[in-house]
Coordinates of C-alpha atoms in Angstrom, one line a residue:
Chain A
M1 CA 79.1 181.5 66.1
S2 CA 75.8 182.7 64.8
K3 CA 76.7 183.1 61.2
K4 CA 79.7 181.9 59.2
P5 CA 81.2 185.0 57.6
T6 CA 82.7 185.1 54.2
L7 CA 86.1 186.6 53.4
D8 CA 84.2 189.6 52.0
D9 CA 82.6 190.1 55.4
L10 CA 86.0 190.1 57.1
V11 CA 87.4 192.6 54.7
R12 CA 84.3 194.7 55.1
D13 CA 84.7 194.5 58.9
E14 CA 88.3 195.4 58.7
R15 CA 87.6 198.4 56.4
R16 CA 85.1 199.7 58.9
R17 CA 87.6 199.7 61.7
A18 CA 89.4 203.0 62.2
P19 CA 92.5 203.5 64.2
N20 CA 92.2 205.6 67.3
E21 CA 93.0 209.2 66.6
P22 CA 96.6 209.8 67.8
D23 CA 97.8 212.9 69.6
W24 CA 98.7 214.7 66.4
A25 CA 100.1 217.7 68.3
A26 CA 102.5 215.5 70.3
M27 CA 103.5 213.6 67.1
E28 CA 104.2 216.8 65.3
S29 CA 106.2 218.2 68.1
K30 CA 108.3 215.0 68.3
L31 CA 108.7 214.9 64.5
F32 CA 110.0 218.5 64.2
A33 CA 112.2 218.1 67.3
R34 CA 113.7 215.0 65.6
I35 CA 114.2 216.9 62.3
D36 CA 115.9 219.7 64.2
E37 CA 118.2 217.2 65.9
A38 CA 119.1 215.4 62.7
E39 CA 119.9 218.7 61.0
A40 CA 122.0 219.9 63.9
A41 CA 123.9 216.6 63.8
E42 CA 124.4 217.0 60.1
V43 CA 125.8 220.4 60.6
A44 CA 128.0 219.2 63.4
R45 CA 129.3 216.2 61.5
P46 CA 133.1 216.4 61.0
R47 CA 134.1 217.2 57.5
L48 CA 136.6 214.7 56.1
G49 CA 138.9 215.7 53.3
G50 CA 138.5 214.4 49.9
R51 CA 140.9 211.7 50.6
G52 CA 139.0 210.6 53.7
W53 CA 135.7 210.4 51.8
A54 CA 137.3 208.6 48.9
A55 CA 138.6 206.0 51.4
A56 CA 135.2 205.7 53.0
A57 CA 133.3 205.5 49.7
G58 CA 131.7 202.2 49.1
A59 CA 132.8 201.0 52.5
L60 CA 131.0 198.4 54.4
A61 CA 130.0 199.9 57.6
L62 CA 129.6 197.7 60.7
A63 CA 128.5 200.0 63.4
A64 CA 127.8 199.2 67.0
S65 CA 125.8 201.9 68.6
A66 CA 123.3 202.3 71.4
M67 CA 119.6 202.4 70.7
L68 CA 116.5 201.6 72.5
F69 CA 113.7 200.7 70.1
F70 CA 112.2 201.7 66.8
G71 CA 110.6 204.9 68.0
R72 CA 114.0 206.3 68.9
R73 CA 115.7 205.5 65.6
G74 CA 117.0 208.3 63.7
E75 CA 117.6 210.4 66.8
L76 CA 121.2 211.3 67.1
P77 CA 122.5 212.6 70.4
V78 CA 124.1 216.0 69.7
E79 CA 126.7 216.9 72.1
S80 CA 126.9 220.4 70.8
A81 CA 125.0 222.3 68.1
T82 CA 127.9 224.5 67.4
L83 CA 131.0 223.7 65.4
G84 CA 134.2 223.8 67.3
A85 CA 137.2 221.6 68.2
E86 CA 136.4 218.0 67.7
P87 CA 136.1 216.0 71.0
S88 CA 138.3 213.1 71.5
A89 CA 136.9 209.8 70.3
G90 CA 138.9 208.1 73.1
T91 CA 142.1 208.5 75.0
L92 CA 144.8 205.8 75.0
S93 CA 144.7 204.5 78.5
A94 CA 147.2 201.6 78.2
V95 CA 149.3 199.6 75.8
D96 CA 148.7 196.0 76.7
G97 CA 151.7 194.0 75.4
A98 CA 155.3 194.2 74.5
G99 CA 154.7 195.9 71.1
Q100 CA 153.5 199.3 70.2
V101 CA 150.6 201.4 69.2
L102 CA 151.0 203.9 66.4
V103 CA 148.9 206.9 65.6
G104 CA 149.7 208.5 62.2
G105 CA 152.7 206.2 62.0
Q106 CA 154.2 207.5 65.1
P107 CA 154.4 205.6 68.4
V108 CA 152.2 207.2 71.0
Q109 CA 152.0 206.9 74.8
A110 CA 149.1 206.7 77.2
G111 CA 147.1 209.9 77.3
R112 CA 147.0 210.4 73.5
G113 CA 143.5 211.4 72.3
L114 CA 142.0 210.3 69.0
V115 CA 140.3 212.7 66.6
P116 CA 138.7 212.2 63.3
G117 CA 141.2 211.2 60.7
D118 CA 143.6 209.5 63.1
R119 CA 144.6 206.0 62.1
V120 CA 145.6 203.6 64.8
D121 CA 147.9 200.6 64.3
A122 CA 148.4 198.1 67.1
Q123 CA 151.6 196.1 66.5
G124 CA 152.5 193.5 69.1
A125 CA 150.2 195.0 71.6
R126 CA 146.6 195.9 72.3
G127 CA 145.7 199.6 72.6
L128 CA 143.1 200.4 75.2
F129 CA 141.1 203.6 74.7
E130 CA 138.7 205.2 77.1
N131 CA 135.9 207.6 76.3
A132 CA 134.5 208.2 79.8
G133 CA 130.8 207.6 80.1
K134 CA 130.5 206.5 76.6
V135 CA 132.7 203.7 75.5
T136 CA 135.8 201.7 76.2
F137 CA 137.4 200.0 73.3
A138 CA 140.5 198.0 72.5
V139 CA 142.3 197.9 69.2
E140 CA 143.6 194.4 69.2
D141 CA 147.1 193.4 68.2
Q142 CA 147.7 193.4 64.4
S143 CA 144.7 195.6 63.9
R144 CA 144.2 198.9 62.2
V145 CA 141.3 201.4 62.7
R146 CA 140.6 204.9 61.5
V147 CA 138.6 207.4 63.5
D148 CA 135.8 208.6 61.4
R149 CA 133.8 210.5 63.9
S150 CA 134.1 211.6 67.5
R151 CA 131.2 214.0 68.0
G152 CA 127.9 212.3 69.0
T153 CA 128.3 208.8 67.7
V154 CA 131.9 207.7 67.9
I155 CA 132.6 205.9 64.6
L156 CA 135.7 203.8 63.9
A157 CA 136.5 202.3 60.6
L158 CA 137.9 198.8 61.1
E159 CA 140.4 198.3 58.3
S160 CA 141.9 195.1 59.6
G161 CA 142.0 193.0 62.7
A162 CA 139.5 193.4 65.5
V163 CA 138.0 195.9 67.9
E164 CA 136.3 195.0 71.2
A165 CA 134.2 197.5 72.9
A166 CA 132.0 198.0 75.9
V167 CA 129.4 200.6 75.2
V168 CA 127.6 202.5 77.9
P169 CA 123.8 202.5 77.3
V170 CA 122.4 205.8 76.2
S171 CA 118.8 206.9 76.5
Q172 CA 118.5 207.5 72.8
G173 CA 120.5 207.5 69.6
E174 CA 123.8 205.8 69.0
A175 CA 126.9 206.0 71.0
F176 CA 129.5 204.0 69.1
A177 CA 130.0 202.5 65.7
V178 CA 132.6 200.5 63.9
D179 CA 132.9 200.8 60.1
V180 CA 134.4 198.0 58.1
P181 CA 135.4 199.4 54.7
T182 CA 135.0 197.1 51.7
A183 CA 134.7 197.9 48.0
R184 CA 131.1 197.0 47.5
D185 CA 128.7 197.4 50.4
R186 CA 127.7 199.1 53.7
V187 CA 126.2 197.7 56.9
R188 CA 125.3 199.0 60.4
V189 CA 124.8 197.5 63.8
A190 CA 122.8 199.3 66.5
V191 CA 123.0 198.4 70.1
H192 CA 121.4 199.3 73.4
G193 CA 124.4 199.2 75.6
T194 CA 126.6 196.2 74.8
H195 CA 129.8 194.4 74.9
L196 CA 130.9 193.3 71.6
R197 CA 133.8 192.4 69.4
V198 CA 134.0 193.1 65.7
A199 CA 136.6 191.3 63.7
R200 CA 137.3 191.1 60.0
E201 CA 139.4 188.9 57.8
G202 CA 139.1 190.3 54.3
D203 CA 135.4 190.9 53.8
R204 CA 134.4 188.2 56.3
V205 CA 133.2 189.9 59.4
V206 CA 132.4 188.3 62.8
V207 CA 130.6 190.0 65.6
D208 CA 130.6 188.3 69.0
L209 CA 127.9 189.9 71.2
T210 CA 128.1 189.0 74.8
E211 CA 125.5 191.4 76.0
G212 CA 123.0 193.8 74.5
V213 CA 121.2 194.0 71.2
V214 CA 122.8 194.9 67.9
S215 CA 121.3 195.8 64.6
I216 CA 123.2 195.0 61.5
G217 CA 122.4 196.9 58.4
R218 CA 123.5 199.6 56.0
P219 CA 124.2 202.9 57.7
P220 CA 121.9 205.8 56.7
R221 CA 123.1 209.1 55.6
E222 CA 122.1 210.4 58.9
G223 CA 120.3 209.1 62.1
S224 CA 120.3 205.7 63.4
T225 CA 120.4 202.4 61.6
Y226 CA 117.8 200.1 60.3
G227 CA 119.0 196.5 60.2
T228 CA 118.7 193.0 61.5
L229 CA 118.4 193.1 65.2
V230 CA 120.2 190.4 67.1
V231 CA 120.0 189.8 70.9
A232 CA 122.9 188.6 72.9
P233 CA 124.5 186.2 73.3
A234 CA 125.2 185.8 69.6
H235 CA 128.0 184.9 67.3
I236 CA 127.3 186.6 64.0
E237 CA 129.0 186.2 60.7
L238 CA 128.5 188.0 57.4
D239 CA 130.2 188.8 54.2
A240 CA 130.7 192.5 54.4
S241 CA 130.7 192.9 50.6
R242 CA 127.4 190.9 50.2
L243 CA 125.2 192.0 53.0
D244 CA 122.1 191.1 51.0
A245 CA 123.3 187.5 51.1
G246 CA 122.2 187.6 54.7
I247 CA 123.9 187.0 58.0
T248 CA 124.2 183.9 60.2
V249 CA 123.4 184.1 63.9
D250 CA 124.3 181.5 66.5
H251 CA 122.8 182.2 69.9
A252 CA 124.5 179.3 71.7
T253 CA 126.5 180.8 74.5
E254 CA 129.3 178.3 74.1
H255 CA 129.8 179.6 70.5
V256 CA 130.2 183.2 71.5
R257 CA 133.7 184.4 72.1
K258 CA 134.1 185.3 75.7
A259 CA 134.3 189.0 76.4
A260 CA 137.8 190.2 77.1
S261 CA 138.6 192.6 79.9
L262 CA 138.9 196.1 78.7
A263 CA 140.4 197.3 81.9
A264 CA 143.9 198.8 81.7
P265 CA 146.6 196.4 83.0
K266 CA 147.9 197.3 86.4
V267 CA 151.4 197.8 85.0
A268 CA 150.9 199.6 81.7
S269 CA 153.6 199.1 79.2
A270 CA 155.5 202.2 78.2
A271 CA 155.7 200.8 74.7
P272 CA 154.3 203.3 72.1
V273 CA 151.2 202.9 70.0
H274 CA 151.1 203.9 66.4
V275 CA 148.5 206.3 65.1
D276 CA 148.5 207.3 61.5
D277 CA 146.9 210.6 60.6
H278 CA 146.8 209.6 56.9
E279 CA 148.2 206.6 55.1
P280 CA 149.2 203.9 57.4
A281 CA 152.2 201.7 57.1
S282 CA 151.6 198.4 55.3
P283 CA 150.2 195.7 57.5
T284 CA 152.7 193.3 58.8
S285 CA 152.6 189.7 57.8
S286 CA 152.3 188.5 61.4
P287 CA 149.2 186.5 62.3
R288 CA 145.9 188.5 62.3
P289 CA 143.6 188.4 65.2
G290 CA 141.2 185.6 65.1
V291 CA 137.8 186.4 63.7
G292 CA 136.0 184.2 66.2
P293 CA 135.3 180.6 67.1
A294 CA 135.4 178.0 64.4
P295 CA 132.3 177.9 62.3
R296 CA 129.5 176.0 63.9
P297 CA 125.9 175.2 62.9
K298 CA 124.0 178.4 62.9
T299 CA 120.5 179.6 62.5
T300 CA 119.7 182.2 59.9
D301 CA 118.5 185.7 60.6
E302 CA 115.1 184.5 59.5
S303 CA 114.6 182.9 62.9
P304 CA 111.5 184.4 64.4
R305 CA 113.1 184.9 67.7
P306 CA 116.5 184.3 69.3
T307 CA 116.9 181.2 71.2
P308 CA 116.3 182.0 74.9
T309 CA 119.4 181.7 76.9
E310 CA 120.3 180.4 80.3
A311 CA 120.5 183.0 82.9
T312 CA 123.7 181.6 84.2
S313 CA 125.6 181.7 81.0
A314 CA 127.8 184.3 79.6
P315 CA 128.7 186.5 82.6
P316 CA 128.0 190.0 81.7
P317 CA 130.6 192.7 81.6
A318 CA 130.2 195.3 84.3
S319 CA 130.1 198.2 82.0
A320 CA 127.0 197.5 79.9
S321 CA 123.7 195.8 80.3
V322 CA 120.4 195.7 78.5
A323 CA 118.1 195.5 81.4
P324 CA 119.2 197.6 84.4
V325 CA 118.8 194.6 86.6
A326 CA 119.6 191.1 85.3
A327 CA 118.1 188.0 86.7
K328 CA 120.1 187.1 89.8
P329 CA 120.7 183.5 90.5
E330 CA 119.4 183.8 94.1
L331 CA 116.1 185.2 93.0
K332 CA 113.2 183.0 92.0
P333 CA 112.5 183.3 88.2
K334 CA 109.3 185.3 88.7
D335 CA 110.9 187.6 91.2
A336 CA 113.8 188.2 88.8
V337 CA 111.5 189.1 86.0
V338 CA 109.4 191.4 88.2
Q339 CA 112.6 193.1 89.4
A340 CA 113.8 193.6 85.9
V341 CA 110.5 195.1 84.7
R342 CA 110.5 197.4 87.7
S343 CA 114.0 198.6 86.9
C344 CA 113.1 199.1 83.3
V345 CA 110.0 201.1 84.3
A346 CA 112.0 203.1 86.8
S347 CA 114.7 204.0 84.3
R348 CA 112.4 204.9 81.5
V349 CA 109.3 206.3 83.0
Q350 CA 109.2 209.4 85.1
L351 CA 107.3 208.4 88.2
G352 CA 105.9 210.5 91.0
Q353 CA 106.8 213.9 89.5
Q354 CA 105.2 217.0 90.9
G355 CA 103.4 215.1 93.6
V356 CA 101.5 212.9 91.1
R357 CA 101.4 209.3 92.0
V358 CA 101.9 207.1 88.9
T359 CA 101.1 203.4 89.0
V360 CA 102.0 201.0 86.2
S361 CA 99.9 197.9 86.2
S362 CA 100.0 195.0 83.8
T363 CA 100.1 191.3 83.7
L364 CA 102.9 189.4 82.0
H365 CA 101.8 186.2 80.3
L366 CA 104.7 183.8 79.5
R367 CA 104.7 180.5 77.8
V368 CA 107.6 178.4 79.1
G369 CA 108.9 175.6 76.9
A370 CA 109.9 172.1 77.9
N371 CA 113.5 173.1 78.7
G372 CA 112.3 175.9 80.9
S373 CA 113.1 178.7 78.5
V374 CA 110.6 181.4 77.7
E375 CA 109.0 180.9 74.3
S376 CA 106.7 183.9 74.2
A377 CA 105.9 186.9 76.4
R378 CA 103.0 189.3 76.3
F379 CA 102.1 192.2 78.6
D380 CA 98.4 192.8 79.0
P381 CA 97.9 195.7 78.7
P382 CA 101.1 196.5 76.8
L383 CA 103.6 198.7 78.4
D384 CA 105.7 201.4 76.8
P385 CA 107.6 199.7 74.0
E386 CA 110.8 201.1 75.4
V387 CA 110.1 199.3 78.7
Q388 CA 109.1 196.1 77.0
T389 CA 112.3 196.1 74.9
C390 CA 114.3 196.8 78.0
A391 CA 112.7 193.9 79.9
A392 CA 112.9 191.5 77.0
A393 CA 116.5 190.5 77.5
T394 CA 116.0 189.5 81.1
I395 CA 112.6 187.8 80.4
Y396 CA 114.0 185.7 77.6
A397 CA 117.2 184.9 79.6
T398 CA 115.3 183.7 82.6
R399 CA 114.8 179.9 83.0
F400 CA 111.8 178.5 84.7
G401 CA 111.4 175.2 86.4
D402 CA 108.3 173.9 84.9
P403 CA 106.9 174.2 81.3
G404 CA 103.5 175.8 80.6
P405 CA 101.9 179.1 81.0
V406 CA 103.1 181.5 83.6
T407 CA 101.3 184.6 84.7
I408 CA 103.1 187.4 86.5
P409 CA 101.3 190.4 87.8
I410 CA 103.3 193.6 87.4
E411 CA 102.6 196.7 89.5
V412 CA 105.1 199.5 89.8
G413 CA 104.4 202.9 91.3
R414 CA 105.3 205.4 93.9
Chain B
M1 CA 99.3 216.6 41.5
T2 CA 98.1 220.2 41.6
E3 CA 100.3 223.1 41.1
E4 CA 99.6 224.2 44.7
E5 CA 100.7 220.8 46.0
L6 CA 103.8 220.7 43.8
S7 CA 104.8 224.1 45.1
L8 CA 104.3 222.9 48.6
V9 CA 106.5 219.9 48.0
R10 CA 109.2 222.1 46.4
A11 CA 109.1 224.5 49.3
A12 CA 109.3 221.7 51.9
A13 CA 112.1 220.1 50.0
G14 CA 113.9 223.4 50.2
G15 CA 113.6 223.5 54.0
D16 CA 110.4 225.4 54.4
R17 CA 109.1 224.0 57.7
E18 CA 105.6 225.5 57.3
A19 CA 105.2 223.9 53.9
F20 CA 106.3 220.6 55.4
R21 CA 103.9 221.1 58.3
T22 CA 101.0 221.6 55.8
L23 CA 101.9 218.4 54.0
F24 CA 102.1 216.6 57.3
V25 CA 98.7 217.8 58.4
R26 CA 97.2 217.1 55.0
H27 CA 98.4 213.5 54.7
R28 CA 99.0 212.3 58.3
A29 CA 95.6 210.6 58.6
D30 CA 96.0 208.6 55.4
V31 CA 99.5 207.5 56.5
H32 CA 98.3 206.6 59.9
R33 CA 95.5 204.6 58.6
L34 CA 97.8 202.7 56.2
V35 CA 100.3 201.9 58.9
Y36 CA 97.4 200.7 61.1
R37 CA 96.2 198.5 58.3
M38 CA 99.6 197.0 57.8
I39 CA 100.7 196.4 61.4
G40 CA 97.5 196.5 63.3
P41 CA 96.7 198.2 66.6
R42 CA 100.1 198.4 68.3
S43 CA 101.4 200.7 70.9
D44 CA 104.2 202.0 68.7
I45 CA 102.0 202.9 65.7
D46 CA 102.6 206.6 66.3
D47 CA 106.3 206.0 66.2
V48 CA 106.0 204.3 62.9
V49 CA 104.0 207.2 61.5
Q50 CA 106.5 209.7 62.8
E51 CA 109.3 207.7 61.2
V52 CA 107.4 207.8 57.9
F53 CA 107.2 211.5 57.9
F54 CA 110.8 211.8 59.0
Q55 CA 111.8 209.7 56.0
V56 CA 109.5 211.9 53.9
F57 CA 111.3 215.0 55.1
R58 CA 114.6 213.5 54.2
S59 CA 113.6 212.3 50.8
L60 CA 111.4 215.1 49.6
K61 CA 114.2 216.5 47.6
D62 CA 114.3 213.3 45.6
F63 CA 110.6 213.5 44.7
R64 CA 110.4 214.4 41.0
G65 CA 106.6 214.8 40.8
Q66 CA 106.5 212.0 38.2
S67 CA 103.9 210.2 40.3
K68 CA 101.1 211.4 42.5
L69 CA 102.3 212.6 45.9
T70 CA 99.9 210.1 47.6
T71 CA 101.4 207.2 45.6
W72 CA 104.9 208.3 46.7
L73 CA 103.8 208.6 50.3
H74 CA 102.3 205.1 50.1
R75 CA 105.6 203.9 48.8
V76 CA 107.6 205.5 51.7
T77 CA 105.0 204.2 54.2
V78 CA 105.2 200.6 52.9
N79 CA 109.0 200.7 52.9
V80 CA 109.1 202.0 56.5
V81 CA 106.7 199.3 57.7
L82 CA 108.6 196.6 55.9
M83 CA 111.8 197.8 57.6
V84 CA 110.1 197.7 60.9
R85 CA 108.9 194.2 60.4
R86 CA 112.2 193.0 59.1
A87 CA 113.9 194.4 62.2
E88 CA 111.4 192.7 64.5
R89 CA 112.1 189.3 63.0
S90 CA 115.4 189.2 64.7
R91 CA 114.5 190.4 68.2
P92 CA 112.0 189.3 70.8
T93 CA 108.6 190.8 70.2
Y94 CA 105.5 191.0 72.2
V95 CA 102.1 190.2 71.0
E96 CA 100.2 193.5 71.3
E97 CA 96.6 192.9 70.9
Q98 CA 94.5 195.8 72.0
P99 CA 90.8 194.9 72.0
G100 CA 89.9 198.4 73.1
D101 CA 91.5 199.8 70.0
L102 CA 88.9 198.2 67.7
S103 CA 86.4 201.0 67.1
P104 CA 83.7 200.3 64.6
D105 CA 82.4 203.4 63.0
D106 CA 79.1 201.9 61.8
H107 CA 76.0 200.9 63.5
R108 CA 76.3 199.5 67.0
A109 CA 75.9 195.8 67.3
L110 CA 74.8 193.8 70.3
P111 CA 77.7 193.2 72.7
D112 CA 77.9 189.5 71.9
E113 CA 77.9 190.2 68.2
E114 CA 80.4 192.9 68.6
A115 CA 82.7 190.6 70.6
E116 CA 82.3 188.0 68.0
R117 CA 83.1 190.5 65.2
N118 CA 86.2 191.7 67.1
E119 CA 87.4 188.2 67.5
R120 CA 87.0 187.7 63.8
V121 CA 88.9 190.8 63.0
R122 CA 91.7 189.8 65.3
A123 CA 91.8 186.4 63.7
F124 CA 91.8 187.9 60.3
R125 CA 94.8 190.1 61.2
R126 CA 96.7 187.1 62.5
L127 CA 96.2 185.5 59.2
L128 CA 97.2 188.6 57.3
D129 CA 100.3 188.7 59.4
R130 CA 101.3 185.2 58.2
L131 CA 101.3 186.3 54.6
A132 CA 104.6 187.0 53.0
D133 CA 105.4 190.7 52.9
K134 CA 104.9 191.2 49.2
K135 CA 101.5 189.5 49.2
R136 CA 100.3 191.2 52.4
V137 CA 101.3 194.6 51.0
V138 CA 99.3 194.2 47.8
F139 CA 96.3 192.7 49.6
V140 CA 96.2 195.5 52.1
L141 CA 96.6 198.2 49.5
H142 CA 94.0 196.7 47.2
E143 CA 91.3 195.2 49.5
L144 CA 91.6 197.6 52.5
E145 CA 92.9 200.8 50.9
G146 CA 91.0 200.4 47.7
M147 CA 93.9 201.0 45.4
S148 CA 93.9 199.7 41.9
P149 CA 96.6 197.2 40.7
Q150 CA 98.0 199.9 38.5
E151 CA 98.5 202.3 41.5
I152 CA 99.9 199.4 43.6
S153 CA 102.3 198.7 40.8
D154 CA 103.6 202.2 41.2
V155 CA 103.9 201.9 44.9
V156 CA 105.7 198.6 45.0
G157 CA 107.7 199.0 41.8
A158 CA 106.5 195.8 40.3
P159 CA 104.6 195.1 37.0
V160 CA 100.8 195.2 37.1
L161 CA 100.7 191.5 36.2
T162 CA 103.0 190.7 39.2
V163 CA 100.6 192.7 41.4
R164 CA 97.6 190.8 40.2
T165 CA 99.5 187.5 40.7
R166 CA 100.4 188.4 44.2
L167 CA 96.8 189.4 44.9
F168 CA 95.6 186.0 43.6
Y169 CA 97.9 184.0 45.7
A170 CA 97.3 186.2 48.8
R171 CA 93.6 185.5 48.6
R172 CA 94.2 181.8 48.0
E173 CA 96.5 181.5 50.9
L174 CA 94.2 183.5 53.2
E175 CA 91.3 181.2 52.2
A176 CA 93.4 178.2 53.0
M177 CA 94.6 179.5 56.3
M178 CA 91.0 180.4 57.3
S179 CA 90.0 176.8 57.3
D180 CA 92.5 176.2 60.1
E181 CA 91.4 179.2 62.2
P182 CA 88.7 178.2 64.7
S183 CA 87.1 181.6 64.9
L184 CA 86.9 181.8 61.2
A185 CA 85.8 178.3 60.4
G186 CA 83.6 178.0 57.5
V187 CA 84.6 181.3 55.9
G188 CA 84.1 181.1 52.2
A189 CA 86.0 182.4 49.3
F190 CA 85.6 185.9 47.9
A191 CA 82.3 186.3 46.2
G192 CA 83.3 187.2 42.7
K193 CA 85.6 189.9 43.9
A194 CA 86.3 192.2 41.0
E195 CA 89.6 194.0 40.8
R196 CA 89.5 197.7 40.3

């Protein structure tokens, strides 16, 4: 170095640097499109009665929804810009167990659709609900949920017990949410396609994430959620009434509750399910669903990055995945990573349109730790953040044989 | 704030898209520069700027005109950037250094000197990134954006004395970290930096 600079010199250098001029027209166009979408979603939002809002006021919201990355936040998918009959949040596909499922206090049979305001009680059975192409969810035995929203983002308020869901990834916005009402606080979780279980016992909330990425935070008045992002596998615990106290995250696969099958049993019980339109019956004194594995040592959400996981752990559910192609055991680690990146590029970048050949070239630099897990990853040059986020799950889940730097050339095109 | 700007804000808050567009055009470069100063040259910087203005649109109705619009915009920008950074702490992130994005606007240096300067700037950003959020915010606003402690106090909602304290410790920590940074070895302390 020819001359040792002072801190003043560095600040002066930094001040002289100017960011590259962005494409203002494109930014403006996206911004106003986003505002239009948000306003349309606001107009289309179902109107709850005063009773419904009172019940929701001050509630802790724990929402699981599909998202891609920061740039997409706030964008709500709007199924329809016009007001009309509310779509079904889900249709009861099966009652799994000897008990019953009640809607509005009345036993219901398979085929019953849920609309905002419906209250579902599962007593002695598990109610399986299907919203084709969007989400499949189960209201577990001794659980109660209320349907808060069915248009755009499906939002359930978990009043007691547990809900397990497999959310189909969406290209933008949020597909599914679970609210957990408490008296003091609100939270939200955002997901890019996931399989998760949300359970509560009082204000204690446990989220077991077997696949995908969730963001836990307070839900905004509109749009998507800002919150703490957690990558699967993860066992997450928090106090719903004291979100600011932080959440605990355990990425050890063995500590994450195994995903339950959400497929309807072959012989569906004819037992009814209870859905309450308004005030539900008092909860029974029978045992509540467990809120998860016993407490174990955890890392806090201050961890700079989730612990990389073994590719062979936590078999993913068929209905949801973060990267379109997960690392297959028979593939070499490098090949698995390349395949995942290619799939992410193919699913998020329009290639070869109108006779134009598009080639995406980059080099992925990895640092592999002593146990074979990926400690850091960097694309040079960077790819679209959406693609990088998509590929991250597979990259960090891949296990390499030898520690040290790994360089993987990436070239995708057609 | 001028009457003209206040009426623009009121119109935009009332849903007037053209008024909001005017505010966007008028302030977008400042917001973009501040985001750049705070998060560096990243590929999603435009998304962050867009998010800032989306939040501005949603919050304009809450703007009472008790502070300067630019101060309020700085506050929204800082909050959005901090939210982004908080979100990133819990998910895998990629290091996105883009040497080509460093574009000096002063005299051209020799290639070697320019490369050396670029490396120093990148090293400096790495150190800035290691500062705690509160200290980094006041350091960026004061040293890079040229805001006074009083203005920063309005942006971050902390007393002026607190801002000055954070500035003091931010500088001290930066100086300490610089001694461990090979490309910045030997960097001295501020030469009698006077606070505005």
